[in-house]
Amino acid sequence: MKPVDRLNALRYYKPFIEAVGGVIQARTVLRWSEWYAVKWWEEVYNDLGLQSIRESVFARALFTSLKIRGYVRKDGHIKKRPEKPEYPTNSYAMEFVDLHESFDRIGAVNVAANKADENTLAVLYSTMLGQGWYRIVRQTFLRLMEIERYPAVFEPIVQEGHTAAAVMEITTPKMYIGFDYRRDNVELASAMLRTKPGECGGRICIFHAPTACDAVKTARRYAPSGVDAVLMLHTLYWLLDPVKELTCISQIIGPGGKLLVGQQVVESTPGLIAIVTAFGAKHVFRWKGVEQILRSAGYQLSRRYLRYTPYYIAVWEPKKR
């Protein structure tokens, strides 16, 4: 990590770092994520070979992130091995490591070969979303973004509703619109937010749509003047066609509105980014790739907070037409 990135992480994500027990515990968490990632890649490479990166997003995430860190050569062989870290003492840090351990029991080769049990993965994903360290990630991000400044918010891919619920803990927006392409997520998010799926007469509107482009058409009916912010925390890699859908999303952003982006990238925690692809994420990005996609979709950078540690965080806005 470059000194400027370390400084920015301490500056902007100090609440998270403090919550996981300070800088030393935070570094221990990262080392565990690296250690497991190397372990998983070696298993996948030995069993399925380098061609696995063309057939599995999970394998590609492992290979790309470890190659950037110098753990893996271009041919897929292990270049160096990290030492196994000491187990953390902080409860949130322990949760994070335990997530990796639970995933490890599923089997990296099973995941890369698409043979892992989907129900087991779904349960683990739901568990992750509710863990304490992830709650702190959300709260820290939302406070950094000053979410209370935005009266009307649109959230693509609401998942189980945890981010929306975190917003409600901080502020009471006049309008909160969210969608998901999975109907079960719409049901779960609606239950968490105490609203009914598809009923958009009140302050909170959660509905099903196959893509963000379809969702924007629906959302425009309830926010004809647009929204003040589009909230995308760990969302980009779930979009089927990021450039196309981000272009559509710009149409729901009102005058002066912002796109609030927090995104795990391959330069972040390698084990975690691989785990999320196993849960169904469609893509893996480098931080520069995230910015290239956003520019291609017609956005301009307003402010970048962090490039990749603990993950990419920035505010974007549609280019003036």
GROMACS .gro file of N, CA, C and O in nm, residues 103-220:
model
  472
  103PHE      N    1  -1.612  -2.035   0.441
  103PHE     CA    2  -1.608  -2.050   0.295
  103PHE      C    3  -1.509  -2.159   0.256
  103PHE      O    4  -1.533  -2.237   0.163
  104ASP      N    5  -1.398  -2.164   0.326
  104ASP     CA    6  -1.295  -2.263   0.297
  104ASP      C    7  -1.350  -2.404   0.307
  104ASP      O    8  -1.311  -2.493   0.230
  105ARG      N    9  -1.442  -2.426   0.400
  105ARG     CA   10  -1.500  -2.560   0.416
  105ARG      C   11  -1.587  -2.601   0.298
  105ARG      O   12  -1.608  -2.721   0.275
  106ILE      N   13  -1.636  -2.504   0.224
  106ILE     CA   14  -1.716  -2.536   0.104
  106ILE      C   15  -1.627  -2.595  -0.005
  106ILE      O   16  -1.670  -2.684  -0.079
  107GLY      N   17  -1.505  -2.545  -0.014
  107GLY     CA   18  -1.409  -2.597  -0.110
  107GLY      C   19  -1.392  -2.507  -0.230
  107GLY      O   20  -1.487  -2.486  -0.307
  108ALA      N   21  -1.272  -2.453  -0.247
  108ALA     CA   22  -1.245  -2.361  -0.358
  108ALA      C   23  -1.263  -2.428  -0.493
  108ALA      O   24  -1.316  -2.369  -0.588
  109VAL      N   25  -1.221  -2.554  -0.504
  109VAL     CA   26  -1.235  -2.627  -0.631
  109VAL      C   27  -1.383  -2.647  -0.663
  109VAL      O   28  -1.425  -2.632  -0.779
  110ASN      N   29  -1.462  -2.679  -0.563
  110ASN     CA   30  -1.606  -2.694  -0.585
  110ASN      C   31  -1.667  -2.566  -0.638
  110ASN      O   32  -1.751  -2.568  -0.730
  111VAL      N   33  -1.625  -2.452  -0.582
  111VAL     CA   34  -1.678  -2.324  -0.626
  111VAL      C   35  -1.634  -2.295  -0.769
  111VAL      O   36  -1.716  -2.258  -0.854
  112ALA      N   37  -1.506  -2.312  -0.797
  112ALA     CA   38  -1.454  -2.282  -0.932
  112ALA      C   39  -1.514  -2.373  -1.038
  112ALA      O   40  -1.533  -2.332  -1.153
  113ALA      N   41  -1.545  -2.496  -1.000
  113ALA     CA   42  -1.603  -2.592  -1.094
  113ALA      C   43  -1.755  -2.586  -1.096
  113ALA      O   44  -1.821  -2.668  -1.162
  114ASN      N   45  -1.811  -2.489  -1.023
  114ASN     CA   46  -1.957  -2.471  -1.017
  114ASN      C   47  -2.028  -2.594  -0.961
  114ASN      O   48  -2.136  -2.631  -1.005
  115LYS      N   49  -1.964  -2.656  -0.861
  115LYS     CA   50  -2.022  -2.775  -0.798
  115LYS      C   51  -2.060  -2.751  -0.651
  115LYS      O   52  -2.107  -2.843  -0.584
  116ALA      N   53  -2.040  -2.629  -0.603
  116ALA     CA   54  -2.074  -2.599  -0.465
  116ALA      C   55  -2.225  -2.591  -0.447
  116ALA      O   56  -2.297  -2.551  -0.538
  117ASP      N   57  -2.271  -2.629  -0.331
  117ASP     CA   58  -2.414  -2.626  -0.302
  117ASP      C   59  -2.463  -2.482  -0.295
  117ASP      O   60  -2.414  -2.402  -0.215
  118GLU      N   61  -2.562  -2.448  -0.378
  118GLU     CA   62  -2.610  -2.310  -0.386
  118GLU      C   63  -2.676  -2.265  -0.256
  118GLU      O   64  -2.664  -2.148  -0.217
  119ASN      N   65  -2.746  -2.353  -0.189
  119ASN     CA   66  -2.811  -2.316  -0.064
  119ASN      C   67  -2.709  -2.282   0.044
  119ASN      O   68  -2.728  -2.188   0.122
  120THR      N   69  -2.601  -2.359   0.048
  120THR     CA   70  -2.496  -2.333   0.146
  120THR      C   71  -2.433  -2.196   0.120
  120THR      O   72  -2.409  -2.118   0.214
  121LEU      N   73  -2.407  -2.165  -0.007
  121LEU     CA   74  -2.351  -2.035  -0.042
  121LEU      C   75  -2.448  -1.923  -0.008
  121LEU      O   76  -2.408  -1.818   0.044
  122ALA      N   77  -2.576  -1.944  -0.033
  122ALA     CA   78  -2.676  -1.841  -0.004
  122ALA      C   79  -2.685  -1.812   0.145
  122ALA      O   80  -2.696  -1.695   0.186
  123VAL      N   81  -2.681  -1.917   0.226
  123VAL     CA   82  -2.685  -1.899   0.371
  123VAL      C   83  -2.563  -1.823   0.420
  123VAL      O   84  -2.572  -1.732   0.504
  124LEU      N   85  -2.446  -1.857   0.365
  124LEU     CA   86  -2.323  -1.790   0.407
  124LEU      C   87  -2.324  -1.643   0.364
  124LEU      O   88  -2.279  -1.555   0.440
  125TYR      N   89  -2.377  -1.616   0.247
  125TYR     CA   90  -2.386  -1.478   0.200
  125TYR      C   91  -2.478  -1.396   0.291
  125TYR      O   92  -2.445  -1.285   0.332
  126SER      N   93  -2.592  -1.452   0.324
  126SER     CA   94  -2.686  -1.384   0.413
  126SER      C   95  -2.621  -1.360   0.550
  126SER      O   96  -2.640  -1.254   0.611
  127THR      N   97  -2.544  -1.458   0.596
  127THR     CA   98  -2.473  -1.443   0.723
  127THR      C   99  -2.374  -1.328   0.716
  127THR      O  100  -2.364  -1.246   0.807
  128MET      N  101  -2.299  -1.320   0.607
  128MET     CA  102  -2.201  -1.213   0.589
  128MET      C  103  -2.267  -1.076   0.594
  128MET      O  104  -2.218  -0.984   0.660
  129LEU      N  105  -2.380  -1.062   0.525
  129LEU     CA  106  -2.448  -0.932   0.519
  129LEU      C  107  -2.489  -0.883   0.657
  129LEU      O  108  -2.497  -0.763   0.682
  130GLY      N  109  -2.516  -0.977   0.749
  130GLY     CA  110  -2.560  -0.940   0.881
  130GLY      C  111  -2.450  -0.932   0.985
  130GLY      O  112  -2.476  -0.900   1.102
  131GLN      N  113  -2.325  -0.959   0.945
  131GLN     CA  114  -2.216  -0.959   1.043
  131GLN      C  115  -2.180  -0.818   1.087
  131GLN      O  116  -2.199  -0.720   1.014
  132GLY      N  117  -2.125  -0.809   1.208
  132GLY     CA  118  -2.095  -0.680   1.268
  132GLY      C  119  -1.996  -0.597   1.188
  132GLY      O  120  -2.012  -0.475   1.174
  133TRP      N  121  -1.890  -0.661   1.135
  133TRP     CA  122  -1.790  -0.585   1.060
  133TRP      C  123  -1.850  -0.522   0.935
  133TRP      O  124  -1.814  -0.411   0.897
  134TYR      N  125  -1.948  -0.593   0.874
  134TYR     CA  126  -2.011  -0.540   0.753
  134TYR      C  127  -2.105  -0.425   0.789
  134TYR      O  128  -2.118  -0.328   0.713
  135ARG      N  129  -2.170  -0.433   0.904
  135ARG     CA  130  -2.255  -0.322   0.949
  135ARG      C  131  -2.171  -0.196   0.967
  135ARG      O  132  -2.214  -0.085   0.931
  136ILE      N  133  -2.052  -0.212   1.021
  136ILE     CA  134  -1.964  -0.097   1.041
  136ILE      C  135  -1.917  -0.041   0.908
  136ILE      O  136  -1.906   0.081   0.890
  137VAL      N  137  -1.889  -0.129   0.811
  137VAL     CA  138  -1.852  -0.084   0.676
  137VAL      C  139  -1.962   0.005   0.620
  137VAL      O  140  -1.935   0.114   0.566
  138ARG      N  141  -2.086  -0.039   0.632
  138ARG     CA  142  -2.198   0.040   0.579
  138ARG      C  143  -2.210   0.175   0.650
  138ARG      O  144  -2.221   0.280   0.585
  139GLN      N  145  -2.209   0.170   0.783
  139GLN     CA  146  -2.227   0.293   0.859
  139GLN      C  147  -2.115   0.393   0.828
  139GLN      O  148  -2.141   0.513   0.812
  140THR      N  149  -1.992   0.345   0.822
  140THR     CA  150  -1.880   0.434   0.794
  140THR      C  151  -1.892   0.495   0.656
  140THR      O  152  -1.869   0.616   0.637
  141PHE      N  153  -1.929   0.413   0.558
  141PHE     CA  154  -1.946   0.464   0.421
  141PHE      C  155  -2.056   0.569   0.415
  141PHE      O  156  -2.038   0.677   0.355
  142LEU      N  157  -2.171   0.541   0.473
  142LEU     CA  158  -2.285   0.632   0.466
  142LEU      C  159  -2.255   0.765   0.536
  142LEU      O  160  -2.295   0.872   0.488
  143ARG      N  161  -2.184   0.758   0.646
  143ARG     CA  162  -2.150   0.882   0.717
  143ARG      C  163  -2.044   0.961   0.638
  143ARG      O  164  -2.047   1.084   0.635
  144LEU      N  165  -1.951   0.891   0.576
  144LEU     CA  166  -1.852   0.958   0.492
  144LEU      C  167  -1.920   1.028   0.375
  144LEU      O  168  -1.882   1.140   0.338
  145MET      N  169  -2.022   0.964   0.319
  145MET     CA  170  -2.096   1.022   0.206
  145MET      C  171  -2.194   1.130   0.250
  145MET      O  172  -2.255   1.196   0.167
  146GLU      N  173  -2.210   1.147   0.382
  146GLU     CA  174  -2.308   1.242   0.437
  146GLU      C  175  -2.446   1.217   0.376
  146GLU      O  176  -2.508   1.305   0.319
  147ILE      N  177  -2.493   1.094   0.394
  147ILE     CA  178  -2.616   1.050   0.330
  147ILE      C  179  -2.736   1.136   0.371
  147ILE      O  180  -2.834   1.147   0.295
  148GLU      N  181  -2.730   1.200   0.487
  148GLU     CA  182  -2.840   1.283   0.533
  148GLU      C  183  -2.862   1.407   0.447
  148GLU      O  184  -2.966   1.473   0.456
  149ARG      N  185  -2.766   1.437   0.361
  149ARG     CA  186  -2.779   1.554   0.271
  149ARG      C  187  -2.872   1.526   0.153
  149ARG      O  188  -2.910   1.620   0.083
  150TYR      N  189  -2.910   1.401   0.133
  150TYR     CA  190  -2.984   1.365   0.012
  150TYR      C  191  -3.127   1.321   0.048
  150TYR      O  192  -3.148   1.210   0.096
  151PRO      N  193  -3.226   1.405   0.021
  151PRO     CA  194  -3.365   1.373   0.058
  151PRO      C  195  -3.426   1.258  -0.021
  151PRO      O  196  -3.509   1.184   0.031
  152ALA      N  197  -3.385   1.243  -0.146
  152ALA     CA  198  -3.440   1.137  -0.231
  152ALA      C  199  -3.326   1.048  -0.280
  152ALA      O  200  -3.230   1.097  -0.340
  153VAL      N  201  -3.337   0.917  -0.253
  153VAL     CA  202  -3.229   0.823  -0.282
  153VAL      C  203  -3.281   0.706  -0.365
  153VAL      O  204  -3.390   0.655  -0.340
  154PHE      N  205  -3.200   0.665  -0.461
  154PHE     CA  206  -3.229   0.546  -0.541
  154PHE      C  207  -3.116   0.446  -0.520
  154PHE      O  208  -2.999   0.481  -0.535
  155GLU      N  209  -3.152   0.322  -0.483
  155GLU     CA  210  -3.051   0.219  -0.463
  155GLU      C  211  -3.073   0.102  -0.558
  155GLU      O  212  -3.168   0.026  -0.542
  156PRO      N  213  -2.986   0.084  -0.657
  156PRO     CA  214  -2.994  -0.035  -0.743
  156PRO      C  215  -2.944  -0.158  -0.666
  156PRO      O  216  -2.848  -0.149  -0.589
  157ILE      N  217  -3.007  -0.271  -0.686
  157ILE     CA  218  -2.969  -0.399  -0.625
  157ILE      C  219  -2.968  -0.386  -0.472
  157ILE      O  220  -2.862  -0.376  -0.408
  158VAL      N  221  -3.087  -0.388  -0.413
  158VAL     CA  222  -3.098  -0.368  -0.269
  158VAL      C  223  -3.057  -0.490  -0.188
  158VAL      O  224  -3.044  -0.482  -0.066
  159GLN      N  225  -3.038  -0.605  -0.254
  159GLN     CA  226  -3.005  -0.728  -0.183
  159GLN      C  227  -3.110  -0.755  -0.075
  159GLN      O  228  -3.228  -0.750  -0.103
  160GLU      N  229  -3.068  -0.777   0.048
  160GLU     CA  230  -3.163  -0.808   0.155
  160GLU      C  231  -3.208  -0.685   0.233
  160GLU      O  232  -3.279  -0.696   0.332
  161GLY      N  233  -3.166  -0.567   0.187
  161GLY     CA  234  -3.213  -0.443   0.247
  161GLY      C  235  -3.126  -0.387   0.357
  161GLY      O  236  -3.164  -0.288   0.423
  162HIS      N  237  -3.007  -0.443   0.380
  162HIS     CA  238  -2.923  -0.399   0.491
  162HIS      C  239  -2.873  -0.255   0.473
  162HIS      O  240  -2.869  -0.178   0.570
  163THR      N  241  -2.834  -0.220   0.350
  163THR     CA  242  -2.785  -0.083   0.328
  163THR      C  243  -2.897   0.018   0.346
  163THR      O  244  -2.879   0.123   0.408
  164ALA      N  245  -3.016  -0.015   0.293
  164ALA     CA  246  -3.131   0.074   0.310
  164ALA      C  247  -3.164   0.092   0.457
  164ALA      O  248  -3.191   0.203   0.505
  165ALA      N  249  -3.160  -0.017   0.533
  165ALA     CA  250  -3.188  -0.009   0.676
  165ALA      C  251  -3.083   0.077   0.748
  165ALA      O  252  -3.116   0.152   0.841
  166ALA      N  253  -2.958   0.066   0.704
  166ALA     CA  254  -2.852   0.148   0.763
  166ALA      C  255  -2.875   0.296   0.736
  166ALA      O  256  -2.847   0.381   0.821
  167VAL      N  257  -2.926   0.326   0.617
  167VAL     CA  258  -2.960   0.466   0.585
  167VAL      C  259  -3.066   0.516   0.682
  167VAL      O  260  -3.056   0.627   0.736
  168MET      N  261  -3.168   0.434   0.706
  168MET     CA  262  -3.279   0.474   0.793
  168MET      C  263  -3.234   0.494   0.938
  168MET      O  264  -3.297   0.568   1.013
  169GLU      N  265  -3.124   0.429   0.977
  169GLU     CA  266  -3.071   0.450   1.111
  169GLU      C  267  -3.005   0.586   1.126
  169GLU      O  268  -2.994   0.639   1.237
  170ILE      N  269  -2.960   0.642   1.015
  170ILE     CA  270  -2.889   0.769   1.017
  170ILE      C  271  -2.981   0.886   0.988
  170ILE      O  272  -2.970   0.993   1.051
  171THR      N  273  -3.073   0.868   0.894
  171THR     CA  274  -3.157   0.978   0.850
  171THR      C  275  -3.294   0.925   0.806
  171THR      O  276  -3.315   0.803   0.801
  172THR      N  277  -3.383   1.016   0.775
  172THR     CA  278  -3.516   0.979   0.726
  172THR      C  279  -3.539   1.047   0.591
  172THR      O  280  -3.590   1.159   0.584
  173PRO      N  281  -3.498   0.981   0.483
  173PRO     CA  282  -3.517   1.043   0.352
  173PRO      C  283  -3.665   1.059   0.317
  173PRO      O  284  -3.748   0.980   0.360
  174LYS      N  285  -3.695   1.160   0.237
  174LYS     CA  286  -3.832   1.182   0.194
  174LYS      C  287  -3.877   1.071   0.099
  174LYS      O  288  -3.995   1.036   0.094
  175MET      N  289  -3.783   1.018   0.023
  175MET     CA  290  -3.813   0.911  -0.071
  175MET      C  291  -3.693   0.818  -0.082
  175MET      O  292  -3.580   0.864  -0.101
  176TYR      N  293  -3.718   0.689  -0.068
  176TYR     CA  294  -3.613   0.589  -0.085
  176TYR      C  295  -3.667   0.484  -0.181
  176TYR      O  296  -3.763   0.413  -0.151
  177ILE      N  297  -3.605   0.475  -0.298
  177ILE     CA  298  -3.649   0.383  -0.403
  177ILE      C  299  -3.539   0.280  -0.426
  177ILE      O  300  -3.422   0.316  -0.442
  178GLY      N  301  -3.575   0.154  -0.426
  178GLY     CA  302  -3.477   0.049  -0.450
  178GLY      C  303  -3.536  -0.065  -0.530
  178GLY      O  304  -3.658  -0.087  -0.528
  179PHE      N  305  -3.450  -0.135  -0.601
  179PHE     CA  306  -3.498  -0.251  -0.676
  179PHE      C  307  -3.395  -0.363  -0.666
  179PHE      O  308  -3.280  -0.343  -0.629
  180ASP      N  309  -3.438  -0.482  -0.700
  180ASP     CA  310  -3.349  -0.596  -0.714
  180ASP      C  311  -3.403  -0.685  -0.825
  180ASP      O  312  -3.523  -0.687  -0.850
  181TYR      N  313  -3.313  -0.754  -0.894
  181TYR     CA  314  -3.358  -0.843  -1.001
  181TYR      C  315  -3.401  -0.980  -0.949
  181TYR      O  316  -3.455  -1.061  -1.024
  182ARG      N  317  -3.377  -1.003  -0.818
  182ARG     CA  318  -3.422  -1.128  -0.757
  182ARG      C  319  -3.545  -1.100  -0.670
  182ARG      O  320  -3.542  -1.014  -0.582
  183ARG      N  321  -3.650  -1.174  -0.695
  183ARG     CA  322  -3.775  -1.151  -0.621
  183ARG      C  323  -3.761  -1.185  -0.472
  183ARG      O  324  -3.823  -1.122  -0.388
  184ASP      N  325  -3.677  -1.286  -0.441
  184ASP     CA  326  -3.660  -1.319  -0.300
  184ASP      C  327  -3.591  -1.206  -0.224
  184ASP      O  328  -3.622  -1.179  -0.108
  185ASN      N  329  -3.498  -1.137  -0.290
  185ASN     CA  330  -3.434  -1.022  -0.226
  185ASN      C  331  -3.533  -0.908  -0.205
  185ASN      O  332  -3.528  -0.839  -0.103
  186VAL      N  333  -3.623  -0.888  -0.301
  186VAL     CA  334  -3.725  -0.785  -0.287
  186VAL      C  335  -3.812  -0.814  -0.165
  186VAL      O  336  -3.845  -0.725  -0.086
  187GLU      N  337  -3.848  -0.941  -0.147
  187GLU     CA  338  -3.929  -0.981  -0.031
  187GLU      C  339  -3.853  -0.957   0.099
  187GLU      O  340  -3.908  -0.903   0.196
  188LEU      N  341  -3.726  -0.997   0.102
  188LEU     CA  342  -3.646  -0.982   0.223
  188LEU      C  343  -3.622  -0.835   0.257
  188LEU      O  344  -3.634  -0.795   0.374
  189ALA      N  345  -3.590  -0.755   0.155
  189ALA     CA  346  -3.565  -0.613   0.178
  189ALA      C  347  -3.692  -0.542   0.225
  189ALA      O  348  -3.688  -0.459   0.316
  190SER      N  349  -3.804  -0.576   0.164
  190SER     CA  350  -3.931  -0.514   0.203
  190SER      C  351  -3.966  -0.547   0.347
  190SER      O  352  -4.012  -0.461   0.423
  191ALA      N  353  -3.942  -0.673   0.386
  191ALA     CA  354  -3.969  -0.713   0.525
  191ALA      C  355  -3.879  -0.637   0.622
  191ALA      O  356  -3.924  -0.591   0.728
  192MET      N  357  -3.751  -0.622   0.587
  192MET     CA  358  -3.658  -0.552   0.674
  192MET      C  359  -3.698  -0.405   0.690
  192MET      O  360  -3.684  -0.346   0.798
  193LEU      N  361  -3.752  -0.346   0.581
  193LEU     CA  362  -3.788  -0.204   0.583
  193LEU      C  363  -3.933  -0.180   0.620
  193LEU      O  364  -3.981  -0.067   0.616
  194ARG      N  365  -4.003  -0.290   0.650
  194ARG     CA  366  -4.142  -0.283   0.694
  194ARG      C  367  -4.231  -0.215   0.590
  194ARG      O  368  -4.309  -0.124   0.620
  195THR      N  369  -4.218  -0.261   0.468
  195THR     CA  370  -4.302  -0.213   0.360
  195THR      C  371  -4.345  -0.333   0.276
  195THR      O  372  -4.297  -0.445   0.299
  196LYS      N  373  -4.433  -0.312   0.181
  196LYS     CA  374  -4.479  -0.420   0.096
  196LYS      C  375  -4.413  -0.410  -0.041
  196LYS      O  376  -4.402  -0.301  -0.096
  197PRO      N  377  -4.369  -0.523  -0.097
  197PRO     CA  378  -4.303  -0.520  -0.227
  197PRO      C  379  -4.393  -0.458  -0.334
  197PRO      O  380  -4.510  -0.493  -0.347
  198GLY      N  381  -4.337  -0.365  -0.408
  198GLY     CA  382  -4.409  -0.306  -0.520
  198GLY      C  383  -4.510  -0.200  -0.484
  198GLY      O  384  -4.568  -0.138  -0.573
  199GLU      N  385  -4.534  -0.175  -0.357
  199GLU     CA  386  -4.627  -0.070  -0.317
  199GLU      C  387  -4.548   0.058  -0.292
  199GLU      O  388  -4.474   0.069  -0.195
  200CYS      N  389  -4.566   0.153  -0.382
  200CYS     CA  390  -4.479   0.270  -0.382
  200CYS      C  391  -4.554   0.400  -0.355
  200CYS      O  392  -4.518   0.506  -0.406
  201GLY      N  393  -4.659   0.392  -0.275
  201GLY     CA  394  -4.733   0.513  -0.244
  201GLY      C  395  -4.676   0.590  -0.127
  201GLY      O  396  -4.712   0.706  -0.105
  202GLY      N  397  -4.587   0.528  -0.052
  202GLY     CA  398  -4.531   0.593   0.066
  202GLY      C  399  -4.390   0.642   0.046
  202GLY      O  400  -4.345   0.667  -0.065
  203ARG      N  401  -4.317   0.650   0.157
  203ARG     CA  402  -4.181   0.704   0.155
  203ARG      C  403  -4.079   0.603   0.102
  203ARG      O  404  -3.977   0.640   0.044
  204ILE      N  405  -4.107   0.473   0.122
  204ILE     CA  406  -4.014   0.368   0.080
  204ILE      C  407  -4.077   0.286  -0.031
  204ILE      O  408  -4.192   0.242  -0.020
  205CYS      N  409  -4.002   0.264  -0.137
  205CYS     CA  410  -4.052   0.192  -0.254
  205CYS      C  411  -3.949   0.087  -0.294
  205CYS      O  412  -3.840   0.120  -0.340
  206ILE      N  413  -3.983  -0.041  -0.277
  206ILE     CA  414  -3.893  -0.151  -0.313
  206ILE      C  415  -3.967  -0.241  -0.412
  206ILE      O  416  -4.078  -0.287  -0.384
  207PHE      N  417  -3.907  -0.265  -0.527
  207PHE     CA  418  -3.977  -0.341  -0.630
  207PHE      C  419  -3.881  -0.429  -0.711
  207PHE      O  420  -3.758  -0.412  -0.703
  208HIS      N  421  -3.938  -0.520  -0.786
  208HIS     CA  422  -3.860  -0.609  -0.871
  208HIS      C  423  -3.845  -0.550  -1.010
  208HIS      O  424  -3.939  -0.490  -1.065
  209ALA      N  425  -3.726  -0.568  -1.068
  209ALA     CA  426  -3.701  -0.530  -1.207
  209ALA      C  427  -3.585  -0.615  -1.258
  209ALA      O  428  -3.491  -0.643  -1.183
  210PRO      N  429  -3.588  -0.658  -1.384
  210PRO     CA  430  -3.481  -0.744  -1.436
  210PRO      C  431  -3.348  -0.674  -1.455
  210PRO      O  432  -3.242  -0.736  -1.447
  211THR      N  433  -3.351  -0.542  -1.480
  211THR     CA  434  -3.227  -0.465  -1.498
  211THR      C  435  -3.246  -0.325  -1.442
  211THR      O  436  -3.359  -0.281  -1.414
  212ALA      N  437  -3.137  -0.253  -1.428
  212ALA     CA  438  -3.145  -0.115  -1.381
  212ALA      C  439  -3.219  -0.028  -1.480
  212ALA      O  440  -3.288   0.067  -1.441
  213CYS      N  441  -3.208  -0.057  -1.608
  213CYS     CA  442  -3.278   0.022  -1.709
  213CYS      C  443  -3.429   0.010  -1.693
  213CYS      O  444  -3.503   0.109  -1.701
  214ASP      N  445  -3.477  -0.111  -1.666
  214ASP     CA  446  -3.620  -0.130  -1.640
  214ASP      C  447  -3.660  -0.062  -1.510
  214ASP      O  448  -3.768  -0.003  -1.500
  215ALA      N  449  -3.572  -0.069  -1.410
  215ALA     CA  450  -3.602  -0.009  -1.280
  215ALA      C  451  -3.615   0.142  -1.290
  215ALA      O  452  -3.701   0.203  -1.225
  216VAL      N  453  -3.528   0.204  -1.369
  216VAL     CA  454  -3.532   0.349  -1.383
  216VAL      C  455  -3.665   0.395  -1.443
  216VAL      O  456  -3.722   0.497  -1.403
  217LYS      N  457  -3.716   0.319  -1.539
  217LYS     CA  458  -3.845   0.354  -1.599
  217LYS      C  459  -3.956   0.355  -1.493
  217LYS      O  460  -4.042   0.442  -1.493
  218THR      N  461  -3.952   0.257  -1.403
  218THR     CA  462  -4.050   0.253  -1.295
  218THR      C  463  -4.025   0.365  -1.195
  218THR      O  464  -4.119   0.434  -1.152
  219ALA      N  465  -3.900   0.385  -1.157
  219ALA     CA  466  -3.867   0.486  -1.055
  219ALA      C  467  -3.904   0.626  -1.100
  219ALA      O  468  -3.942   0.711  -1.017
  220ARG      N  469  -3.896   0.653  -1.229
  220ARG     CA  470  -3.928   0.786  -1.279
  220ARG      C  471  -4.073   0.824  -1.252
  220ARG      O  472  -4.107   0.942  -1.239
   0.00000   0.00000   0.00000
